[in-house]
mmCIF file of C-alpha atoms in Angstrom:
data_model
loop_
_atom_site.group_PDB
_atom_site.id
_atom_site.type_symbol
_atom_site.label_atom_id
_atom_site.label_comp_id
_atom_site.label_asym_id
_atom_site.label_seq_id
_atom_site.Cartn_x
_atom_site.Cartn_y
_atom_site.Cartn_z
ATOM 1 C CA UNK A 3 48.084 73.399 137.928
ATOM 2 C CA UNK A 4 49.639 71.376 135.437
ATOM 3 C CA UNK A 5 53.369 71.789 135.117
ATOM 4 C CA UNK A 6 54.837 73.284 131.573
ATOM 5 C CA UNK A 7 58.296 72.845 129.966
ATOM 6 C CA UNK A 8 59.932 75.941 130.208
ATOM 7 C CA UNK A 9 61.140 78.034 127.512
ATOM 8 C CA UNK A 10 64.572 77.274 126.917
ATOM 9 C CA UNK A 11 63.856 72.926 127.353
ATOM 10 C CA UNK A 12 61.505 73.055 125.334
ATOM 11 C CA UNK A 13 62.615 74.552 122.285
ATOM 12 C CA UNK A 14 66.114 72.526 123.117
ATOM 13 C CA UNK A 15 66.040 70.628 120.045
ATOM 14 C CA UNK A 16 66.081 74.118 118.037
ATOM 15 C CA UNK A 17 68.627 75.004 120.069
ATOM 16 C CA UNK A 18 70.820 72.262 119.497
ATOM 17 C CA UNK A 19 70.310 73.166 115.485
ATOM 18 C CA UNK A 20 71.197 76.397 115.892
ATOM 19 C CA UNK A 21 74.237 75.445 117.659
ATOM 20 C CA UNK A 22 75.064 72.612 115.300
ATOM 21 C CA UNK A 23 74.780 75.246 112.257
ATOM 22 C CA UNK A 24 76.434 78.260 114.232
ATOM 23 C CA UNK A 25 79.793 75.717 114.704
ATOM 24 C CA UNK A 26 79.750 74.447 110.677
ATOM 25 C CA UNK A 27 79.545 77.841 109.836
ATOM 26 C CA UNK A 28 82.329 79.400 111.797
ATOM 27 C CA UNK A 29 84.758 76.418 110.975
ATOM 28 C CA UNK A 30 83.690 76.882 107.010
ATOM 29 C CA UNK A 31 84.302 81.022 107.089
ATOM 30 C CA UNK A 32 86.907 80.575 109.852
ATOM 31 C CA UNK A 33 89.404 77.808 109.309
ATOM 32 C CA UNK A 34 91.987 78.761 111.299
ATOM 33 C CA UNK A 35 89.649 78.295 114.464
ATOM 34 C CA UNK A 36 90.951 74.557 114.611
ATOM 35 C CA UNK A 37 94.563 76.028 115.241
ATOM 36 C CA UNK A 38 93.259 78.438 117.792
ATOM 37 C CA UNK A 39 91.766 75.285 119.822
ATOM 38 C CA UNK A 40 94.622 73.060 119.847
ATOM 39 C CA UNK A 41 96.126 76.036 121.454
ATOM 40 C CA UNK A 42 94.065 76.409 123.899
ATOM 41 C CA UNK A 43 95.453 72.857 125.053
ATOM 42 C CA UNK A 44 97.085 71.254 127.329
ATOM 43 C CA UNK A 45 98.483 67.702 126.576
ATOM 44 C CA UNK A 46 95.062 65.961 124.896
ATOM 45 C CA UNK A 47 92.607 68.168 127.282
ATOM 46 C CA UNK A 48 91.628 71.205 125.308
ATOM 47 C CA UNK A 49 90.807 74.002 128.463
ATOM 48 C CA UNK A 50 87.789 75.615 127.374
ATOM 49 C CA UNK A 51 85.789 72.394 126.629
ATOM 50 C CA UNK A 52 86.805 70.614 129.889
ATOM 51 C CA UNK A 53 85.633 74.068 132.127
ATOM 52 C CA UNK A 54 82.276 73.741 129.931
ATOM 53 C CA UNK A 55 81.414 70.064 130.522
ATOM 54 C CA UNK A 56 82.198 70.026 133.655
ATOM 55 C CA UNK A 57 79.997 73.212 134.471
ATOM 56 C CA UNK A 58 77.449 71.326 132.281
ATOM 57 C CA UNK A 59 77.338 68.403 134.528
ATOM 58 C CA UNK A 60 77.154 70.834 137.860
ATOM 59 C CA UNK A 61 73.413 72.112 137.718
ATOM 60 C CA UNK A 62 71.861 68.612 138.042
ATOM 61 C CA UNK A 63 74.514 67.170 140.515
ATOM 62 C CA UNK A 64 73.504 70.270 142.750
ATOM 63 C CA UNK A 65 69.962 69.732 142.491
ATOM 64 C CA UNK A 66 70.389 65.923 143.723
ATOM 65 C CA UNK A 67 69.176 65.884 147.844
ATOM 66 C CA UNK A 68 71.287 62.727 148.435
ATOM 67 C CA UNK A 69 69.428 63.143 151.961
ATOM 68 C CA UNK A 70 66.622 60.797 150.218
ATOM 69 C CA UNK A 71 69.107 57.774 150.406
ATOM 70 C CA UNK A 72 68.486 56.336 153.314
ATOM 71 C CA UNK A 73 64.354 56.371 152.334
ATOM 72 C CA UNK A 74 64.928 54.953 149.292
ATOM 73 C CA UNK A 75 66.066 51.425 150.723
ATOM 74 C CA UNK A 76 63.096 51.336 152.889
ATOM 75 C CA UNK A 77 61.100 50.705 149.674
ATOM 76 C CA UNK A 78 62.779 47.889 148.093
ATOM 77 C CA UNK A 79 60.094 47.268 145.536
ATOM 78 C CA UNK A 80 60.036 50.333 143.463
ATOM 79 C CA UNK A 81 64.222 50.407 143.720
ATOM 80 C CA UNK A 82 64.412 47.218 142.514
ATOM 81 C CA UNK A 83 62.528 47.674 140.102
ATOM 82 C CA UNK A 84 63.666 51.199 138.661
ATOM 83 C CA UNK A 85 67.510 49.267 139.454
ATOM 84 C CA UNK A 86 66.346 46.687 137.112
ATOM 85 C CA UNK A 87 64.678 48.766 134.119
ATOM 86 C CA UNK A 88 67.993 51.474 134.489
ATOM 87 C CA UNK A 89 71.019 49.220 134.558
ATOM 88 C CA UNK A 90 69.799 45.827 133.144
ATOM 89 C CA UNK A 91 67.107 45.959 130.621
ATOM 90 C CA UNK A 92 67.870 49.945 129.327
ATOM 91 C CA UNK A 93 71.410 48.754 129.109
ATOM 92 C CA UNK A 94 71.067 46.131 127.062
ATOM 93 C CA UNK A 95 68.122 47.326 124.960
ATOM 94 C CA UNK A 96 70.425 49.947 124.047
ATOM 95 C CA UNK A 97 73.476 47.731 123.190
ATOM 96 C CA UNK A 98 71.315 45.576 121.700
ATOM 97 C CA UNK A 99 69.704 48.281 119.507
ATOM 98 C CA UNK A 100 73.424 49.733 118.523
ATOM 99 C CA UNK A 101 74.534 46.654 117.314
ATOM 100 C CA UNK A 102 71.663 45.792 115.148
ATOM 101 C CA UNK A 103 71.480 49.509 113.708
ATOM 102 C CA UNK A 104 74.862 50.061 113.507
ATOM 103 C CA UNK A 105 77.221 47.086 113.564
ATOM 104 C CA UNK A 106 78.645 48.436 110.478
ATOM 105 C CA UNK A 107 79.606 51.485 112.111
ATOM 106 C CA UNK A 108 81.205 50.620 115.008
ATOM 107 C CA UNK A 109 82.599 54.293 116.255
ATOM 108 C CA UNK A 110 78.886 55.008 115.772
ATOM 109 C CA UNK A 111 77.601 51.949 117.771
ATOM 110 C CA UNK A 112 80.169 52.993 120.387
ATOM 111 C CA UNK A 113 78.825 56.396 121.033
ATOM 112 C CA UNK A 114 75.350 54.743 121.647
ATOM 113 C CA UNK A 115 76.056 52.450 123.754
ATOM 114 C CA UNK A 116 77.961 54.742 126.137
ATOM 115 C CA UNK A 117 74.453 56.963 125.766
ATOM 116 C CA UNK A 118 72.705 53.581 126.812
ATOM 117 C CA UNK A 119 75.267 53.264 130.120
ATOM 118 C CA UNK A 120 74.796 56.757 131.163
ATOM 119 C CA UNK A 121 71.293 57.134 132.849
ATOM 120 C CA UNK A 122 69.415 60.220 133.264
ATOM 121 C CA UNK A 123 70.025 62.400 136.250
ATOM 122 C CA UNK A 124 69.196 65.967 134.465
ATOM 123 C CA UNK A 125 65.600 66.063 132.565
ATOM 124 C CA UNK A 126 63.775 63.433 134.260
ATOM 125 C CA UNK A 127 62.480 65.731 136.887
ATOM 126 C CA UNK A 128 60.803 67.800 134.107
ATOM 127 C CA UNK A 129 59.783 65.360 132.187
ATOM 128 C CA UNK A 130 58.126 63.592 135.327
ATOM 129 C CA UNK A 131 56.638 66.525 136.441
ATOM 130 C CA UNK A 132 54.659 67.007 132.978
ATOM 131 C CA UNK A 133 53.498 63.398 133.564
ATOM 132 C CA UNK A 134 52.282 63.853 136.881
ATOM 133 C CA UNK A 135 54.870 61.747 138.587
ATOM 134 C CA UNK A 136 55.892 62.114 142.627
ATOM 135 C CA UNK A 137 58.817 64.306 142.555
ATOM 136 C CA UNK A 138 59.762 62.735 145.657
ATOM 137 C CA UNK A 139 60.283 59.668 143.964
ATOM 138 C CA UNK A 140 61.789 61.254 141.082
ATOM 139 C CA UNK A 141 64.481 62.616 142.899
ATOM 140 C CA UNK A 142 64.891 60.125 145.442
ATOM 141 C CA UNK A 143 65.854 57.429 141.938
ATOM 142 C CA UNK A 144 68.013 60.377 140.457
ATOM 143 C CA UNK A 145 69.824 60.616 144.008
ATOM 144 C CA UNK A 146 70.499 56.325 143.687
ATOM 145 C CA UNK A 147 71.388 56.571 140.053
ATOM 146 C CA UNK A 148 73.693 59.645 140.532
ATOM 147 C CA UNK A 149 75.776 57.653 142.853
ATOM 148 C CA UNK A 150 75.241 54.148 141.393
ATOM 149 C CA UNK A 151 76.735 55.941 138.340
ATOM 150 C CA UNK A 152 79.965 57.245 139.600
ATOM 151 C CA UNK A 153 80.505 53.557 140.922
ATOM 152 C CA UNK A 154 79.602 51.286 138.067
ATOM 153 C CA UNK A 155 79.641 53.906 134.764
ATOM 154 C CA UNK A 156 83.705 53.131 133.851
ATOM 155 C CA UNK A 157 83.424 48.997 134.796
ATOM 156 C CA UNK A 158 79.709 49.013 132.220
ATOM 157 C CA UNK A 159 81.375 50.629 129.539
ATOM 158 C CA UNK A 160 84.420 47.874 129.804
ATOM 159 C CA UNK A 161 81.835 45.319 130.306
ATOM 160 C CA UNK A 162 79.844 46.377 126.882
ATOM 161 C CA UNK A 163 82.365 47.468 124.666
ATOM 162 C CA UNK A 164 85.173 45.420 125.613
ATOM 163 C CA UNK A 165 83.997 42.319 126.455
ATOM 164 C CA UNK A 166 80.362 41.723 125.498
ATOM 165 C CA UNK A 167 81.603 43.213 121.486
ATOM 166 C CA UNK A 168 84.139 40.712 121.444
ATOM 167 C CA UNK A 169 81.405 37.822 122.455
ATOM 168 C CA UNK A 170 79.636 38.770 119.462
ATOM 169 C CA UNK A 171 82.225 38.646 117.175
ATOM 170 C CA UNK A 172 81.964 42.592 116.445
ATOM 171 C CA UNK A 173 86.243 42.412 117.720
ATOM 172 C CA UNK A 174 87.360 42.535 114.489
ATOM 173 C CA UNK A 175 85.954 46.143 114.250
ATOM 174 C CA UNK A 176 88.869 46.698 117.354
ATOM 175 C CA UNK A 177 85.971 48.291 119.370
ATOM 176 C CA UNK A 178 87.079 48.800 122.707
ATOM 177 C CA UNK A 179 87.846 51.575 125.172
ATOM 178 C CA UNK A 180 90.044 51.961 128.261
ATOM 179 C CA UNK A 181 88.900 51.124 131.616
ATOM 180 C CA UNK A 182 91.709 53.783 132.673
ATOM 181 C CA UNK A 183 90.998 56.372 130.442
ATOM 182 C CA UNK A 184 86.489 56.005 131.256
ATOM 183 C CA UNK A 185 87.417 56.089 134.973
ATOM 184 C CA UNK A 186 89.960 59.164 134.729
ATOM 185 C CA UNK A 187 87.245 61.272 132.574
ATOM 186 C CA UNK A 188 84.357 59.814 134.725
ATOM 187 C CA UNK A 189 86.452 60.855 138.028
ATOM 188 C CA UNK A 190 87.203 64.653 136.442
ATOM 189 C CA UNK A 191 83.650 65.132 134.564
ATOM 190 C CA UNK A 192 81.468 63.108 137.064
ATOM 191 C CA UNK A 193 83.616 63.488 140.211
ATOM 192 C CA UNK A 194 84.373 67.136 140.173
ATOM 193 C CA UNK A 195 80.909 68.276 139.499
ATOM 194 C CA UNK A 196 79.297 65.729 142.257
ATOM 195 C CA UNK A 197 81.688 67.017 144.872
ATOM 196 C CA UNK A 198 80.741 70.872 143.877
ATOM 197 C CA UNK A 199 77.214 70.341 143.604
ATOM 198 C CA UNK A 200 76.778 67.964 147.059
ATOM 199 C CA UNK A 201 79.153 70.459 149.038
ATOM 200 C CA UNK A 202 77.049 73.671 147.563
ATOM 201 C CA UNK A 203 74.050 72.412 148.207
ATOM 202 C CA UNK A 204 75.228 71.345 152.037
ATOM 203 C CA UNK A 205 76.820 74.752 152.831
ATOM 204 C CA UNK A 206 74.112 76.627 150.740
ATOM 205 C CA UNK A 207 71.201 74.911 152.404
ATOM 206 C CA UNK A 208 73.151 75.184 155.910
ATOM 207 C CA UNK A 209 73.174 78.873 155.649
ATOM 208 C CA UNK A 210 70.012 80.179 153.107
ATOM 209 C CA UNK A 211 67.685 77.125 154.086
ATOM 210 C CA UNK A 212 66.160 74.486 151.708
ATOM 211 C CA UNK A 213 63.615 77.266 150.410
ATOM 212 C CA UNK A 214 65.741 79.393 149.665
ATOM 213 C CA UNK A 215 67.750 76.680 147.531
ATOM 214 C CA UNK A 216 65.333 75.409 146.076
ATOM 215 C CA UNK A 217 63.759 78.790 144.745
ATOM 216 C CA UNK A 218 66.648 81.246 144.283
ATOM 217 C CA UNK A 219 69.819 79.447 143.540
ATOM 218 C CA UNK A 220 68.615 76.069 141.668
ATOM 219 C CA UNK A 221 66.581 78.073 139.007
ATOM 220 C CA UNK A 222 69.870 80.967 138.610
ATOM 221 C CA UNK A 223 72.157 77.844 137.730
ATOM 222 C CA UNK A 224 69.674 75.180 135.678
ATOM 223 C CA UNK A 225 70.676 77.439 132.524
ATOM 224 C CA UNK A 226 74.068 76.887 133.213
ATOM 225 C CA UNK A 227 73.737 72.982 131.463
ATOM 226 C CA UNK A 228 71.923 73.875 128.522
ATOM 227 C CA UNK A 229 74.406 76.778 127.793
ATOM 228 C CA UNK A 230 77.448 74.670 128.460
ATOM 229 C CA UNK A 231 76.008 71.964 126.063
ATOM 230 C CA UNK A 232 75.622 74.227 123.261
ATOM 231 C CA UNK A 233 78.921 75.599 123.232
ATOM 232 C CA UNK A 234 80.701 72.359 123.637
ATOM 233 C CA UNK A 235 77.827 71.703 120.106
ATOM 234 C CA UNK A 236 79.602 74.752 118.748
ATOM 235 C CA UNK A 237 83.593 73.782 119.604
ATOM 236 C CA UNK A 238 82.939 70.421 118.031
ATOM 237 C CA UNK A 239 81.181 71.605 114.703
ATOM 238 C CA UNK A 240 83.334 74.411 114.481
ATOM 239 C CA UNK A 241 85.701 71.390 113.496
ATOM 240 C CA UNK A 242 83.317 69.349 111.118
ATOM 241 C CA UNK A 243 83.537 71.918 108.060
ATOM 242 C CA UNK A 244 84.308 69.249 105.908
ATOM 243 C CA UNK A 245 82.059 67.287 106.699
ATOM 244 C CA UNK A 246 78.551 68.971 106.401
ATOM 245 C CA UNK A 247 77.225 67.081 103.708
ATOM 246 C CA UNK A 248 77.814 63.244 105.743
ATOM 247 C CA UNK A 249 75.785 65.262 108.810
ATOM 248 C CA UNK A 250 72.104 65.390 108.014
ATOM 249 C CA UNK A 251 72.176 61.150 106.730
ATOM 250 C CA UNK A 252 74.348 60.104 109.765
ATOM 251 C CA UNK A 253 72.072 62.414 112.836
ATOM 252 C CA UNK A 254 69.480 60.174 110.567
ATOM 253 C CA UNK A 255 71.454 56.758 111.371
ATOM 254 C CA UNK A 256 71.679 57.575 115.181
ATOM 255 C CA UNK A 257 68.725 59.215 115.848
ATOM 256 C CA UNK A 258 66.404 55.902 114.343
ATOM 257 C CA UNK A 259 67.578 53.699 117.051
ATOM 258 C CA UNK A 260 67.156 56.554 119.696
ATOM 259 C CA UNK A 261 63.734 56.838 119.185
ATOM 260 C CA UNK A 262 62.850 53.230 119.054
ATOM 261 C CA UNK A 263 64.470 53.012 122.656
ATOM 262 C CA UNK A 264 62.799 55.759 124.386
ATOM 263 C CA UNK A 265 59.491 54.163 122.870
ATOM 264 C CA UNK A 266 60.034 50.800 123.927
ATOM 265 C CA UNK A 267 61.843 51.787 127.105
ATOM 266 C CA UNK A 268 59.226 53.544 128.196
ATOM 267 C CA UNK A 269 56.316 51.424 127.320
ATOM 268 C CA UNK A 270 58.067 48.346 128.877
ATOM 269 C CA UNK A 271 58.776 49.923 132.054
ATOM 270 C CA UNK A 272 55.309 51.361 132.319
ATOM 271 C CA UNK A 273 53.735 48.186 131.968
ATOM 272 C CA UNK A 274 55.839 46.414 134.039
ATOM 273 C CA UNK A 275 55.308 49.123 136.614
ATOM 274 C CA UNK A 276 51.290 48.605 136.175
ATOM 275 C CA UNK A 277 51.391 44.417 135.859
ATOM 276 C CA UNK A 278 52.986 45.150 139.678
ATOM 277 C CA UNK A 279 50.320 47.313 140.921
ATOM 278 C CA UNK A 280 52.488 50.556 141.444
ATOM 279 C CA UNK A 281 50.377 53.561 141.568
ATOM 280 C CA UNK A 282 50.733 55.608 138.663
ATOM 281 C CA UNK A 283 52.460 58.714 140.128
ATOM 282 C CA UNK A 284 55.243 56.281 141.219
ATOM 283 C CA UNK A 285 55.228 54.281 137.778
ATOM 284 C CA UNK A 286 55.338 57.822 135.655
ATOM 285 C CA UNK A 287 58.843 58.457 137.779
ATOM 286 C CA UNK A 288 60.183 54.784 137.476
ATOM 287 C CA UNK A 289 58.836 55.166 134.086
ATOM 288 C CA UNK A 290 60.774 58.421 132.756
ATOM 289 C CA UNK A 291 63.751 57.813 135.055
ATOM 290 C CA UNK A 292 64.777 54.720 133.166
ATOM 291 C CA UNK A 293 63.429 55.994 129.502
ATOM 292 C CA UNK A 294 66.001 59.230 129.785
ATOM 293 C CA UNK A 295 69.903 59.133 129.611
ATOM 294 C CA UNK A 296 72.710 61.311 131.066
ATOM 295 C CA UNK A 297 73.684 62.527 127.396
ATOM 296 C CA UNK A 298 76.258 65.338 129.149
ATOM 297 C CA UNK A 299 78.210 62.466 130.837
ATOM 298 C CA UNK A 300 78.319 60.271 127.512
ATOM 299 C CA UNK A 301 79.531 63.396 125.484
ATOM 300 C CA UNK A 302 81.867 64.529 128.224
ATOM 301 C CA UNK A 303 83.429 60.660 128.150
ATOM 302 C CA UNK A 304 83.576 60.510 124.277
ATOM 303 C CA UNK A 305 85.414 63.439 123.888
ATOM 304 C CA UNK A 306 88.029 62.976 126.785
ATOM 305 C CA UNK A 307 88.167 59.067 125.445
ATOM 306 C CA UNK A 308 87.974 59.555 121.621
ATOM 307 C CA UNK A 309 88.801 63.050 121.482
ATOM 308 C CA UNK A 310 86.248 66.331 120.059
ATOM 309 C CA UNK A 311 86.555 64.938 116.696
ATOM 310 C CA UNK A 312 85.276 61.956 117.011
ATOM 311 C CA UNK A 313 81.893 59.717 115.716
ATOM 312 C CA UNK A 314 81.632 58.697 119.516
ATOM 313 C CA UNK A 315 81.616 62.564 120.360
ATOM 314 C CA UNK A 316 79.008 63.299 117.701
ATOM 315 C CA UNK A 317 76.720 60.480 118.596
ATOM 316 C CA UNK A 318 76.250 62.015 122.154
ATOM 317 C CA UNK A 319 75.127 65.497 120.893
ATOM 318 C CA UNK A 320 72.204 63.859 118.249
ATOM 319 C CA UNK A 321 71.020 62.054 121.989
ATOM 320 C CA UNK A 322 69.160 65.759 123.267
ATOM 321 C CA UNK A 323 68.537 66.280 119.645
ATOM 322 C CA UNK A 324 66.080 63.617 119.491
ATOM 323 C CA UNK A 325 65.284 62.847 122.968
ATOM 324 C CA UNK A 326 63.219 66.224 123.641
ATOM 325 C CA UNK A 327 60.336 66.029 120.958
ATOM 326 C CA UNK A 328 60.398 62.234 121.709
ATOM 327 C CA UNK A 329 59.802 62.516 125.451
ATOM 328 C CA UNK A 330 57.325 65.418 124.936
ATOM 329 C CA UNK A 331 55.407 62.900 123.067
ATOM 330 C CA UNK A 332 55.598 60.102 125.707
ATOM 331 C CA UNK A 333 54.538 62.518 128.514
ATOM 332 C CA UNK A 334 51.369 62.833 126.834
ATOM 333 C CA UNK A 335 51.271 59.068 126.215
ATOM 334 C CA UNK A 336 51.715 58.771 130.016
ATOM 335 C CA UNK A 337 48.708 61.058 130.886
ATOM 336 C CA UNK A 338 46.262 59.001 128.281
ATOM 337 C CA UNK A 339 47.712 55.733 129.902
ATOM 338 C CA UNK A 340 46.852 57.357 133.479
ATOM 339 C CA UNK A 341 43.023 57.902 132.000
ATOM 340 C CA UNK A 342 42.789 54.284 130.594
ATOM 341 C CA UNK A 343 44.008 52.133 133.575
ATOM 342 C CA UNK A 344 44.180 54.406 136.485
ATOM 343 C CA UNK A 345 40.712 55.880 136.863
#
């Protein structure tokens, strides 16, 4: 039976409106709120938020089997090429596309290309289930880039923004972020939730069994990320009163080159997936794994980087905003693609 998006995912992107308006509307009838969450502080880390990324980032980490590992290097074509589409040619598609779009905006281009650096460990699943994709696959590549992740995520974002902006001659701008600061918030909002997720799921699946994992505990705490996500959407609109009328034109200036990258990301690594021969249930999870991005790690950095206020922050929530209609679209450009050239 074919697989459907569940409730909650798939009216996400009316969620994330909901949440956007709910926020500009306390912060317009309730302006003292702003006071109230710079006391709920300590130094720059406001409590709250920090306990709600972090338990946004827990749900995937705990559904990763990092058991898969070890099978994964056995098959060095597909990981070398899903290695290749993830952290070389979706990396720089997106830097290249935040640049061109929004040079001129450089907090903005900022915020995209940390979306760019963080690849998807969360939706993919779904979204390669819809397509008909091996799940085995799919999670074995989510396993690879949930570690490769925590590794490289702090030394890309130096690379990018740093270094490769300066290249270009985009320095003058003073883009650039701290290798420190990324690692720290990386280590707390990456770190923490890894280490809870692998040692639940080893203790859980030690004692209930993988069945009972799998089918009781994973779907009580998948809600967990959407409804951590949309109150960290609330906290930081709660904030933006004064701003309302800038929102609708600049979620339009981020979310043009979002779409053009899942497009092309996807088509690109489909076709290079087919040009290889890989069978299509393999391609679809190559295919969505490297067309998807970790958008609660890029918010989750932004904010502890360039603080709840900031363009960078904003940037990350417009990613789910557009990436759910978008990727509903391109699962059912997958299935027509798996009637033209794989029957």
């Amino acid at each position: 039976m074919q697989p459907k998006l569940k409730f909650l995912d798939r009216y996400l992107t009316l969620w994330i409106f909901l949440a956007m308006a709910t926020g500009i509307g306390l912060g317009y009838f309730f302006p003292s709120i702003s006071n109230i969450t710079n006391a709920l502080s300590a130094g720059t880390t406001n409590i709250p938020l920090a306990i709600g990324l972090i338990l946004m980032m827990y749900p995937p980490l705990a559904k990763v089997d990092y058991s898969l590992l070890p099978k994964a290097f056995k098959d060095t074509k597909v990981i070398g090429i899903s290695l290749l589409l993830n952290w070389v040619i979706g990396t720089v598609l997106m830097f290249g596309l935040a640049v061109l779009f929004l040079r001129n905006e450089p907090d903005y281009m900022t915020g995209l290309i940390l979306i760019g650096l963080a690849r998807c460990i969360a939706m993919v699943i779904v979204w390669s289930d819809l397509a008909e994709g091996n799940r085995e696959y799919t999670a074995l590549l989510v396993a690879l880039n949930s570690i490769f992740q925590i590794i490289s995520y702090s030394f890309f974002v130096w690379l990018f923004i740093n270094v490769l902006t300066n290249k270009l001659g985009l320095a003058n701008f003073n883009v650039s972020v701290s290798m420190k600061d990324v690692t720290e918030s990386v280590l707390i909002y990456l770190g923490i939730p890894f280490l809870a997720g692998f040692i639940s799921r080893y203790a859980l699946v030690k004692s209930k069994g993988i069945e009972w994992y799998n089918r009781k505990f994973v779907p009580k705490i998948s809600p967990i990320t959407l409804y951590a996500l949309l109150f960290t959407i609330v906290l930081m609109f709660s904030l933006k009163g004064d701003k309302i009328l800038e929102l609708p034109m600049d979620v339009v200036k981020v979310a043009i080159p979002l779409i053009i990258y899942f497009v092309l990301m996807f088509f690109v690594s489909f076709f290079i997936c087919k040009f290889l021969n890989v069978p299509y249930d393999k391609n679809a999870s190559i295919a969505f794994t490297a067309t998807g991005n970790n958008f609660e790690l890029a918010i989750a950095v932004a904010i502890a980087v360039f603080g709840i206020h900031s363009p960078q922050a904003f940037v990350g929530v417009i990613g789910p905003l557009v990436e759910v209609p978008v990727l509903i679209l391109l699962v059912r450009a997958s299935l027509w693609l798996k009637g033209k050239y794989y029957t």
